[in-house]
């Protein structure tokens, strides 16, 4: 029996990168997976991979920063699979990286809406279903804002990533009595990034430290990690093997942030 047989999972940002890898890994272990993202074509491609391998997947096209569509998507998942056991709050953007004087109000607000409000909304709307039998929530944060502060211009991104960890810690205590565990993963340089959602503006005007993801990664002679490695960590934290772990953040960066903090 696979570790997630008869369970259902929601993965946001599931169209590419860590989200797609997490969805594939959870499905490989037996979970029925709801794939949520804004881009339906990407989700359909991931769903096709999962189904070709014998798994179960449901495409849920929605934006995590818009609660009505998100609520409808989560309700559709539960209607289809009958339950919700695992939530991977992974959707996020890098947003605009710029010196504070040039970082626009709307640019900052957009990063907060997707990364922080989106995480809050995903968890809030999922909790009523998780409470039925207990479950696990895994939030995808980052080394930025939690252990590493050397990326000039990443103010908005780092602030949201730090806040995600604080949210996960708070909710780990609040939801413990409902048998819901809440943990965070903090990846460093990963080969599949969200660079298409990144805009840099005059970051060279700020101080110039060793810049992610170009710095050294001690464990792998500078090579970045993979989305699949992060997916395996997410699956572990969602599994019974991590049944006594909650309120924790796990860094998965090959030691990168220890050099660049």
PDB file of C-alpha atoms in Angstrom:
ATOM      1  CA  UNK A   1       0.000   0.000   0.000  1.00  0.00           C
ATOM      2  CA  UNK A   2       1.326   3.449  -0.873  1.00  0.00           C
ATOM      3  CA  UNK A   3       1.643   5.939   1.983  1.00  0.00           C
ATOM      4  CA  UNK A   4      -1.138   8.233   0.714  1.00  0.00           C
ATOM      5  CA  UNK A   5      -3.669   5.693  -0.514  1.00  0.00           C
ATOM      6  CA  UNK A   6      -7.264   6.914  -0.085  1.00  0.00           C
ATOM      7  CA  UNK A   7      -6.014  10.447   0.638  1.00  0.00           C
ATOM      8  CA  UNK A   8      -6.599  13.614  -1.363  1.00  0.00           C
ATOM      9  CA  UNK A   9      -4.159  16.488  -1.723  1.00  0.00           C
ATOM     10  CA  UNK A  10      -4.309  20.074  -2.956  1.00  0.00           C
ATOM     11  CA  UNK A  11      -1.172  21.542  -4.528  1.00  0.00           C
ATOM     12  CA  UNK A  12      -1.165  25.207  -5.499  1.00  0.00           C
ATOM     13  CA  UNK A  13       1.221  26.485  -8.124  1.00  0.00           C
ATOM     14  CA  UNK A  14       1.091  22.972  -9.545  1.00  0.00           C
ATOM     15  CA  UNK A  15       1.681  23.870 -13.172  1.00  0.00           C
ATOM     16  CA  UNK A  16       5.466  23.913 -12.996  1.00  0.00           C
ATOM     17  CA  UNK A  17       8.542  23.707 -10.801  1.00  0.00           C
ATOM     18  CA  UNK A  18       8.239  22.583  -7.207  1.00  0.00           C
ATOM     19  CA  UNK A  19       4.449  22.458  -7.358  1.00  0.00           C
ATOM     20  CA  UNK A  20       4.383  20.123 -10.347  1.00  0.00           C
ATOM     21  CA  UNK A  21       7.079  17.929  -8.809  1.00  0.00           C
ATOM     22  CA  UNK A  22       5.193  17.772  -5.497  1.00  0.00           C
ATOM     23  CA  UNK A  23       1.960  16.833  -7.274  1.00  0.00           C
ATOM     24  CA  UNK A  24       3.703  14.039  -9.176  1.00  0.00           C
ATOM     25  CA  UNK A  25       5.358  12.724  -6.000  1.00  0.00           C
ATOM     26  CA  UNK A  26       2.155  12.735  -3.950  1.00  0.00           C
ATOM     27  CA  UNK A  27       0.299  10.999  -6.781  1.00  0.00           C
ATOM     28  CA  UNK A  28       3.088   8.435  -7.105  1.00  0.00           C
ATOM     29  CA  UNK A  29       2.571   7.620  -3.437  1.00  0.00           C
ATOM     30  CA  UNK A  30      -1.148   7.094  -3.927  1.00  0.00           C
ATOM     31  CA  UNK A  31      -2.845  10.437  -3.291  1.00  0.00           C
ATOM     32  CA  UNK A  32      -5.527  11.874  -5.525  1.00  0.00           C
ATOM     33  CA  UNK A  33      -4.217  15.330  -6.339  1.00  0.00           C
ATOM     34  CA  UNK A  34      -5.977  18.587  -7.108  1.00  0.00           C
ATOM     35  CA  UNK A  35      -3.705  20.696  -9.298  1.00  0.00           C
ATOM     36  CA  UNK A  36      -4.322  24.405  -8.837  1.00  0.00           C
ATOM     37  CA  UNK A  37      -2.795  27.261 -10.796  1.00  0.00           C
ATOM     38  CA  UNK A  38      -3.835  30.127 -13.061  1.00  0.00           C
ATOM     39  CA  UNK A  39      -2.681  28.452 -16.291  1.00  0.00           C
ATOM     40  CA  UNK A  40      -4.943  25.578 -17.299  1.00  0.00           C
ATOM     41  CA  UNK A  41      -2.691  24.329 -20.120  1.00  0.00           C
ATOM     42  CA  UNK A  42       0.192  23.755 -17.709  1.00  0.00           C
ATOM     43  CA  UNK A  43      -2.068  21.945 -15.268  1.00  0.00           C
ATOM     44  CA  UNK A  44      -3.449  19.716 -17.993  1.00  0.00           C
ATOM     45  CA  UNK A  45       0.084  18.703 -18.959  1.00  0.00           C
ATOM     46  CA  UNK A  46       0.937  17.763 -15.363  1.00  0.00           C
ATOM     47  CA  UNK A  47      -2.386  15.946 -14.960  1.00  0.00           C
ATOM     48  CA  UNK A  48      -1.641  13.990 -18.110  1.00  0.00           C
ATOM     49  CA  UNK A  49       1.712  12.865 -16.704  1.00  0.00           C
ATOM     50  CA  UNK A  50       0.093  11.767 -13.453  1.00  0.00           C
ATOM     51  CA  UNK A  51      -2.723   9.889 -15.139  1.00  0.00           C
ATOM     52  CA  UNK A  52      -0.346   8.218 -17.605  1.00  0.00           C
ATOM     53  CA  UNK A  53       1.514   6.845 -14.600  1.00  0.00           C
ATOM     54  CA  UNK A  54      -1.715   5.451 -13.146  1.00  0.00           C
ATOM     55  CA  UNK A  55      -2.458   8.285 -10.736  1.00  0.00           C
ATOM     56  CA  UNK A  56      -5.494  10.494 -10.186  1.00  0.00           C
ATOM     57  CA  UNK A  57      -5.472  14.232 -10.851  1.00  0.00           C
ATOM     58  CA  UNK A  58      -8.014  17.046 -11.068  1.00  0.00           C
ATOM     59  CA  UNK A  59      -7.287  20.321 -12.868  1.00  0.00           C
ATOM     60  CA  UNK A  60      -8.355  23.377 -10.864  1.00  0.00           C
ATOM     61  CA  UNK A  61      -7.723  26.636 -12.703  1.00  0.00           C
ATOM     62  CA  UNK A  62      -7.841  29.435 -10.113  1.00  0.00           C
ATOM     63  CA  UNK A  63      -5.850  32.331  -8.659  1.00  0.00           C
ATOM     64  CA  UNK A  64      -4.858  31.998  -4.991  1.00  0.00           C
ATOM     65  CA  UNK A  65      -5.187  35.761  -4.536  1.00  0.00           C
ATOM     66  CA  UNK A  66      -8.903  35.648  -5.460  1.00  0.00           C
ATOM     67  CA  UNK A  67     -10.780  33.904  -2.693  1.00  0.00           C
ATOM     68  CA  UNK A  68     -14.057  33.205  -4.492  1.00  0.00           C
ATOM     69  CA  UNK A  69     -12.476  31.211  -7.310  1.00  0.00           C
ATOM     70  CA  UNK A  70     -10.135  29.536  -4.855  1.00  0.00           C
ATOM     71  CA  UNK A  71     -13.031  28.474  -2.623  1.00  0.00           C
ATOM     72  CA  UNK A  72     -14.888  27.023  -5.587  1.00  0.00           C
ATOM     73  CA  UNK A  73     -11.800  25.085  -6.657  1.00  0.00           C
ATOM     74  CA  UNK A  74     -11.297  23.556  -3.212  1.00  0.00           C
ATOM     75  CA  UNK A  75     -14.975  22.639  -3.000  1.00  0.00           C
ATOM     76  CA  UNK A  76     -14.679  20.972  -6.409  1.00  0.00           C
ATOM     77  CA  UNK A  77     -11.738  18.914  -5.189  1.00  0.00           C
ATOM     78  CA  UNK A  78     -13.658  17.689  -2.138  1.00  0.00           C
ATOM     79  CA  UNK A  79     -16.739  16.963  -4.241  1.00  0.00           C
ATOM     80  CA  UNK A  80     -14.615  14.879  -6.607  1.00  0.00           C
ATOM     81  CA  UNK A  81     -12.482  12.961  -4.120  1.00  0.00           C
ATOM     82  CA  UNK A  82     -14.666  13.098  -1.001  1.00  0.00           C
ATOM     83  CA  UNK A  83     -12.041  14.499   1.334  1.00  0.00           C
ATOM     84  CA  UNK A  84      -8.960  16.679   1.744  1.00  0.00           C
ATOM     85  CA  UNK A  85      -5.957  15.443   3.731  1.00  0.00           C
ATOM     86  CA  UNK A  86      -2.902  17.308   2.445  1.00  0.00           C
ATOM     87  CA  UNK A  87      -2.443  20.939   1.410  1.00  0.00           C
ATOM     88  CA  UNK A  88       0.742  22.141  -0.261  1.00  0.00           C
ATOM     89  CA  UNK A  89       0.583  25.948  -0.273  1.00  0.00           C
ATOM     90  CA  UNK A  90       3.215  26.441  -2.928  1.00  0.00           C
ATOM     91  CA  UNK A  91       1.918  29.132  -5.300  1.00  0.00           C
ATOM     92  CA  UNK A  92       4.088  32.222  -5.382  1.00  0.00           C
ATOM     93  CA  UNK A  93       5.911  34.814  -7.421  1.00  0.00           C
ATOM     94  CA  UNK A  94       9.323  36.407  -7.107  1.00  0.00           C
ATOM     95  CA  UNK A  95       7.747  39.709  -8.077  1.00  0.00           C
ATOM     96  CA  UNK A  96       9.853  42.823  -8.579  1.00  0.00           C
ATOM     97  CA  UNK A  97      13.352  43.023  -7.127  1.00  0.00           C
ATOM     98  CA  UNK A  98      14.452  46.649  -6.847  1.00  0.00           C
ATOM     99  CA  UNK A  99      15.975  49.136  -4.408  1.00  0.00           C
ATOM    100  CA  UNK A 100      13.401  50.355  -1.885  1.00  0.00           C
ATOM    101  CA  UNK A 101      13.191  53.792  -3.530  1.00  0.00           C
ATOM    102  CA  UNK A 102      12.254  52.217  -6.861  1.00  0.00           C
ATOM    103  CA  UNK A 103      10.016  49.402  -5.620  1.00  0.00           C
ATOM    104  CA  UNK A 104       6.492  50.505  -6.505  1.00  0.00           C
ATOM    105  CA  UNK A 105       3.573  50.324  -4.122  1.00  0.00           C
ATOM    106  CA  UNK A 106       1.585  48.200  -6.568  1.00  0.00           C
ATOM    107  CA  UNK A 107       4.583  45.908  -7.120  1.00  0.00           C
ATOM    108  CA  UNK A 108       4.970  45.334  -3.385  1.00  0.00           C
ATOM    109  CA  UNK A 109       1.226  44.844  -2.971  1.00  0.00           C
ATOM    110  CA  UNK A 110       1.061  42.260  -5.782  1.00  0.00           C
ATOM    111  CA  UNK A 111       3.803  40.135  -4.212  1.00  0.00           C
ATOM    112  CA  UNK A 112       2.000  40.229  -0.863  1.00  0.00           C
ATOM    113  CA  UNK A 113      -1.329  39.349  -2.486  1.00  0.00           C
ATOM    114  CA  UNK A 114       0.002  36.232  -4.175  1.00  0.00           C
ATOM    115  CA  UNK A 115       2.612  34.976  -1.712  1.00  0.00           C
ATOM    116  CA  UNK A 116       1.127  35.879   1.652  1.00  0.00           C
ATOM    117  CA  UNK A 117      -2.588  36.443   1.147  1.00  0.00           C
ATOM    118  CA  UNK A 118      -2.634  33.480  -1.244  1.00  0.00           C
ATOM    119  CA  UNK A 119      -1.095  31.233   1.407  1.00  0.00           C
ATOM    120  CA  UNK A 120      -3.528  32.516   4.033  1.00  0.00           C
ATOM    121  CA  UNK A 121      -6.538  32.023   1.756  1.00  0.00           C
ATOM    122  CA  UNK A 122      -5.448  28.538   0.696  1.00  0.00           C
ATOM    123  CA  UNK A 123      -5.083  27.403   4.300  1.00  0.00           C
ATOM    124  CA  UNK A 124      -8.185  29.182   5.601  1.00  0.00           C
ATOM    125  CA  UNK A 125     -10.438  27.679   2.946  1.00  0.00           C
ATOM    126  CA  UNK A 126      -8.931  24.202   3.336  1.00  0.00           C
ATOM    127  CA  UNK A 127      -9.053  23.937   7.112  1.00  0.00           C
ATOM    128  CA  UNK A 128     -12.781  23.081   7.440  1.00  0.00           C
ATOM    129  CA  UNK A 129     -12.189  20.002   5.274  1.00  0.00           C
ATOM    130  CA  UNK A 130      -8.912  19.047   6.962  1.00  0.00           C
ATOM    131  CA  UNK A 131     -10.610  19.170  10.359  1.00  0.00           C
ATOM    132  CA  UNK A 132     -12.866  16.269   9.389  1.00  0.00           C
ATOM    133  CA  UNK A 133     -10.069  13.750   9.835  1.00  0.00           C
ATOM    134  CA  UNK A 134      -6.864  15.697  10.451  1.00  0.00           C
ATOM    135  CA  UNK A 135      -4.120  16.233   7.937  1.00  0.00           C
ATOM    136  CA  UNK A 136      -0.977  18.082   6.958  1.00  0.00           C
ATOM    137  CA  UNK A 137      -0.186  21.500   5.519  1.00  0.00           C
ATOM    138  CA  UNK A 138       3.179  22.258   3.923  1.00  0.00           C
ATOM    139  CA  UNK A 139       4.029  25.848   2.993  1.00  0.00           C
ATOM    140  CA  UNK A 140       6.725  26.577   0.417  1.00  0.00           C
ATOM    141  CA  UNK A 141       8.763  29.446   1.826  1.00  0.00           C
ATOM    142  CA  UNK A 142      12.409  30.205   0.941  1.00  0.00           C
ATOM    143  CA  UNK A 143      15.864  30.718   2.365  1.00  0.00           C
ATOM    144  CA  UNK A 144      15.293  34.391   1.513  1.00  0.00           C
ATOM    145  CA  UNK A 145      13.851  36.223   4.483  1.00  0.00           C
ATOM    146  CA  UNK A 146      14.315  33.272   6.809  1.00  0.00           C
ATOM    147  CA  UNK A 147      18.051  32.588   6.824  1.00  0.00           C
ATOM    148  CA  UNK A 148      19.438  34.639   3.960  1.00  0.00           C
ATOM    149  CA  UNK A 149      19.280  38.420   3.586  1.00  0.00           C
ATOM    150  CA  UNK A 150      22.006  39.086   1.025  1.00  0.00           C
ATOM    151  CA  UNK A 151      19.794  39.434  -2.053  1.00  0.00           C
ATOM    152  CA  UNK A 152      19.644  43.134  -2.664  1.00  0.00           C
ATOM    153  CA  UNK A 153      16.263  44.323  -3.878  1.00  0.00           C
ATOM    154  CA  UNK A 154      14.300  41.284  -2.687  1.00  0.00           C
ATOM    155  CA  UNK A 155      12.427  43.238  -0.010  1.00  0.00           C
ATOM    156  CA  UNK A 156       8.897  42.280  -1.003  1.00  0.00           C
ATOM    157  CA  UNK A 157       9.702  38.652  -1.728  1.00  0.00           C
ATOM    158  CA  UNK A 158      11.745  38.127   1.448  1.00  0.00           C
ATOM    159  CA  UNK A 159       9.132  39.814   3.619  1.00  0.00           C
ATOM    160  CA  UNK A 160       6.415  37.473   2.359  1.00  0.00           C
ATOM    161  CA  UNK A 161       8.610  34.411   2.788  1.00  0.00           C
ATOM    162  CA  UNK A 162       9.426  35.321   6.388  1.00  0.00           C
ATOM    163  CA  UNK A 163       5.740  35.953   7.067  1.00  0.00           C
ATOM    164  CA  UNK A 164       4.795  32.549   5.647  1.00  0.00           C
ATOM    165  CA  UNK A 165       7.015  30.844   8.228  1.00  0.00           C
ATOM    166  CA  UNK A 166       5.509  32.920  11.048  1.00  0.00           C
ATOM    167  CA  UNK A 167       2.018  32.038   9.833  1.00  0.00           C
ATOM    168  CA  UNK A 168       2.866  28.341   9.723  1.00  0.00           C
ATOM    169  CA  UNK A 169       4.218  28.437  13.275  1.00  0.00           C
ATOM    170  CA  UNK A 170       1.125  30.206  14.591  1.00  0.00           C
ATOM    171  CA  UNK A 171      -1.229  27.825  12.842  1.00  0.00           C
ATOM    172  CA  UNK A 172       0.725  24.781  13.980  1.00  0.00           C
ATOM    173  CA  UNK A 173      -0.358  25.577  17.547  1.00  0.00           C
ATOM    174  CA  UNK A 174      -3.864  26.703  16.642  1.00  0.00           C
ATOM    175  CA  UNK A 175      -4.615  23.581  14.605  1.00  0.00           C
ATOM    176  CA  UNK A 176      -2.789  20.967  16.683  1.00  0.00           C
ATOM    177  CA  UNK A 177      -5.952  20.086  18.603  1.00  0.00           C
ATOM    178  CA  UNK A 178      -7.574  19.300  15.267  1.00  0.00           C
ATOM    179  CA  UNK A 179      -4.754  16.886  14.356  1.00  0.00           C
ATOM    180  CA  UNK A 180      -3.531  19.180  11.578  1.00  0.00           C
ATOM    181  CA  UNK A 181       0.221  19.600  11.269  1.00  0.00           C
ATOM    182  CA  UNK A 182       1.692  22.729   9.653  1.00  0.00           C
ATOM    183  CA  UNK A 183       5.288  22.952   8.447  1.00  0.00           C
ATOM    184  CA  UNK A 184       7.346  24.970   5.981  1.00  0.00           C
ATOM    185  CA  UNK A 185      10.059  24.093   3.494  1.00  0.00           C
ATOM    186  CA  UNK A 186      12.706  26.679   2.652  1.00  0.00           C
ATOM    187  CA  UNK A 187      14.425  25.907  -0.655  1.00  0.00           C
ATOM    188  CA  UNK A 188      17.576  27.592  -1.876  1.00  0.00           C
ATOM    189  CA  UNK A 189      18.708  27.536  -5.494  1.00  0.00           C
ATOM    190  CA  UNK A 190      16.538  25.077  -7.415  1.00  0.00           C
ATOM    191  CA  UNK A 191      16.931  24.266 -11.103  1.00  0.00           C
ATOM    192  CA  UNK A 192      13.277  25.107 -11.848  1.00  0.00           C
ATOM    193  CA  UNK A 193      12.615  28.590 -10.575  1.00  0.00           C
ATOM    194  CA  UNK A 194       9.797  31.102 -10.996  1.00  0.00           C
ATOM    195  CA  UNK A 195      11.949  33.552 -12.911  1.00  0.00           C
ATOM    196  CA  UNK A 196       9.166  34.247 -15.412  1.00  0.00           C
ATOM    197  CA  UNK A 197       7.432  36.066 -12.555  1.00  0.00           C
ATOM    198  CA  UNK A 198      10.499  38.134 -11.670  1.00  0.00           C
ATOM    199  CA  UNK A 199      11.360  41.674 -12.640  1.00  0.00           C
ATOM    200  CA  UNK A 200      14.637  43.261 -11.552  1.00  0.00           C
ATOM    201  CA  UNK A 201      15.187  46.985 -11.526  1.00  0.00           C
ATOM    202  CA  UNK A 202      18.552  48.596 -10.750  1.00  0.00           C
ATOM    203  CA  UNK A 203      19.486  46.043  -8.114  1.00  0.00           C
ATOM    204  CA  UNK A 204      23.112  46.860  -8.895  1.00  0.00           C
ATOM    205  CA  UNK A 205      22.568  50.202  -7.165  1.00  0.00           C
ATOM    206  CA  UNK A 206      22.215  48.384  -3.880  1.00  0.00           C
ATOM    207  CA  UNK A 207      25.093  46.671  -2.118  1.00  0.00           C
ATOM    208  CA  UNK A 208      26.618  43.719  -3.936  1.00  0.00           C
ATOM    209  CA  UNK A 209      26.948  40.571  -1.821  1.00  0.00           C
ATOM    210  CA  UNK A 210      27.210  37.019  -3.121  1.00  0.00           C
ATOM    211  CA  UNK A 211      23.924  36.819  -5.014  1.00  0.00           C
ATOM    212  CA  UNK A 212      21.520  33.858  -5.087  1.00  0.00           C
ATOM    213  CA  UNK A 213      21.437  31.697  -7.079  1.00  0.00           C
ATOM    214  CA  UNK A 214      24.993  32.289  -8.285  1.00  0.00           C
ATOM    215  CA  UNK A 215      26.809  31.674  -5.011  1.00  0.00           C
ATOM    216  CA  UNK A 216      28.432  28.447  -3.933  1.00  0.00           C
ATOM    217  CA  UNK A 217      26.409  25.497  -2.697  1.00  0.00           C
ATOM    218  CA  UNK A 218      28.749  23.481  -0.443  1.00  0.00           C
ATOM    219  CA  UNK A 219      27.008  20.116  -0.649  1.00  0.00           C
ATOM    220  CA  UNK A 220      27.026  19.882  -4.446  1.00  0.00           C
ATOM    221  CA  UNK A 221      30.038  21.918  -5.592  1.00  0.00           C
ATOM    222  CA  UNK A 222      27.808  24.795  -6.638  1.00  0.00           C
ATOM    223  CA  UNK A 223      25.101  22.825  -8.414  1.00  0.00           C
ATOM    224  CA  UNK A 224      21.530  23.839  -7.519  1.00  0.00           C
ATOM    225  CA  UNK A 225      19.042  21.370  -6.128  1.00  0.00           C
ATOM    226  CA  UNK A 226      16.078  19.980  -8.023  1.00  0.00           C
ATOM    227  CA  UNK A 227      12.340  20.422  -7.705  1.00  0.00           C
ATOM    228  CA  UNK A 228      12.099  16.659  -7.197  1.00  0.00           C
ATOM    229  CA  UNK A 229      14.283  16.862  -4.090  1.00  0.00           C
ATOM    230  CA  UNK A 230      11.981  19.501  -2.614  1.00  0.00           C
ATOM    231  CA  UNK A 231       8.968  17.370  -3.571  1.00  0.00           C
ATOM    232  CA  UNK A 232      10.386  14.430  -1.630  1.00  0.00           C
ATOM    233  CA  UNK A 233      10.752  16.652   1.442  1.00  0.00           C
ATOM    234  CA  UNK A 234       7.190  17.913   1.057  1.00  0.00           C
ATOM    235  CA  UNK A 235       5.916  14.340   0.798  1.00  0.00           C
ATOM    236  CA  UNK A 236       7.848  13.369   3.929  1.00  0.00           C
ATOM    237  CA  UNK A 237       6.386  16.250   5.934  1.00  0.00           C
ATOM    238  CA  UNK A 238       2.893  15.309   4.755  1.00  0.00           C
ATOM    239  CA  UNK A 239       3.356  11.648   5.672  1.00  0.00           C
ATOM    240  CA  UNK A 240       2.931   9.665   8.878  1.00  0.00           C
ATOM    241  CA  UNK A 241       6.718   9.450   9.051  1.00  0.00           C
ATOM    242  CA  UNK A 242       6.584  13.099  10.160  1.00  0.00           C
ATOM    243  CA  UNK A 243       3.633  12.582  12.520  1.00  0.00           C
ATOM    244  CA  UNK A 244       5.361  14.373  15.431  1.00  0.00           C
ATOM    245  CA  UNK A 245       6.679  17.315  13.385  1.00  0.00           C
ATOM    246  CA  UNK A 246       4.753  20.580  13.318  1.00  0.00           C
ATOM    247  CA  UNK A 247       5.614  24.263  13.412  1.00  0.00           C
ATOM    248  CA  UNK A 248       8.991  23.600  11.835  1.00  0.00           C
ATOM    249  CA  UNK A 249      10.778  24.998   8.830  1.00  0.00           C
ATOM    250  CA  UNK A 250      13.173  22.733   6.972  1.00  0.00           C
ATOM    251  CA  UNK A 251      15.943  24.254   4.861  1.00  0.00           C
ATOM    252  CA  UNK A 252      16.745  22.418   1.647  1.00  0.00           C
ATOM    253  CA  UNK A 253      19.599  24.310   0.051  1.00  0.00           C
ATOM    254  CA  UNK A 254      22.764  22.207   0.216  1.00  0.00           C
ATOM    255  CA  UNK A 255      24.187  24.558   2.827  1.00  0.00           C
ATOM    256  CA  UNK A 256      23.887  27.605   0.547  1.00  0.00           C
ATOM    257  CA  UNK A 257      22.244  29.889   3.081  1.00  0.00           C
ATOM    258  CA  UNK A 258      24.905  29.128   5.695  1.00  0.00           C
ATOM    259  CA  UNK A 259      27.435  30.851   3.424  1.00  0.00           C
ATOM    260  CA  UNK A 260      25.233  33.702   2.267  1.00  0.00           C
ATOM    261  CA  UNK A 261      23.251  34.656   5.323  1.00  0.00           C
TER     262      UNK A 261
END
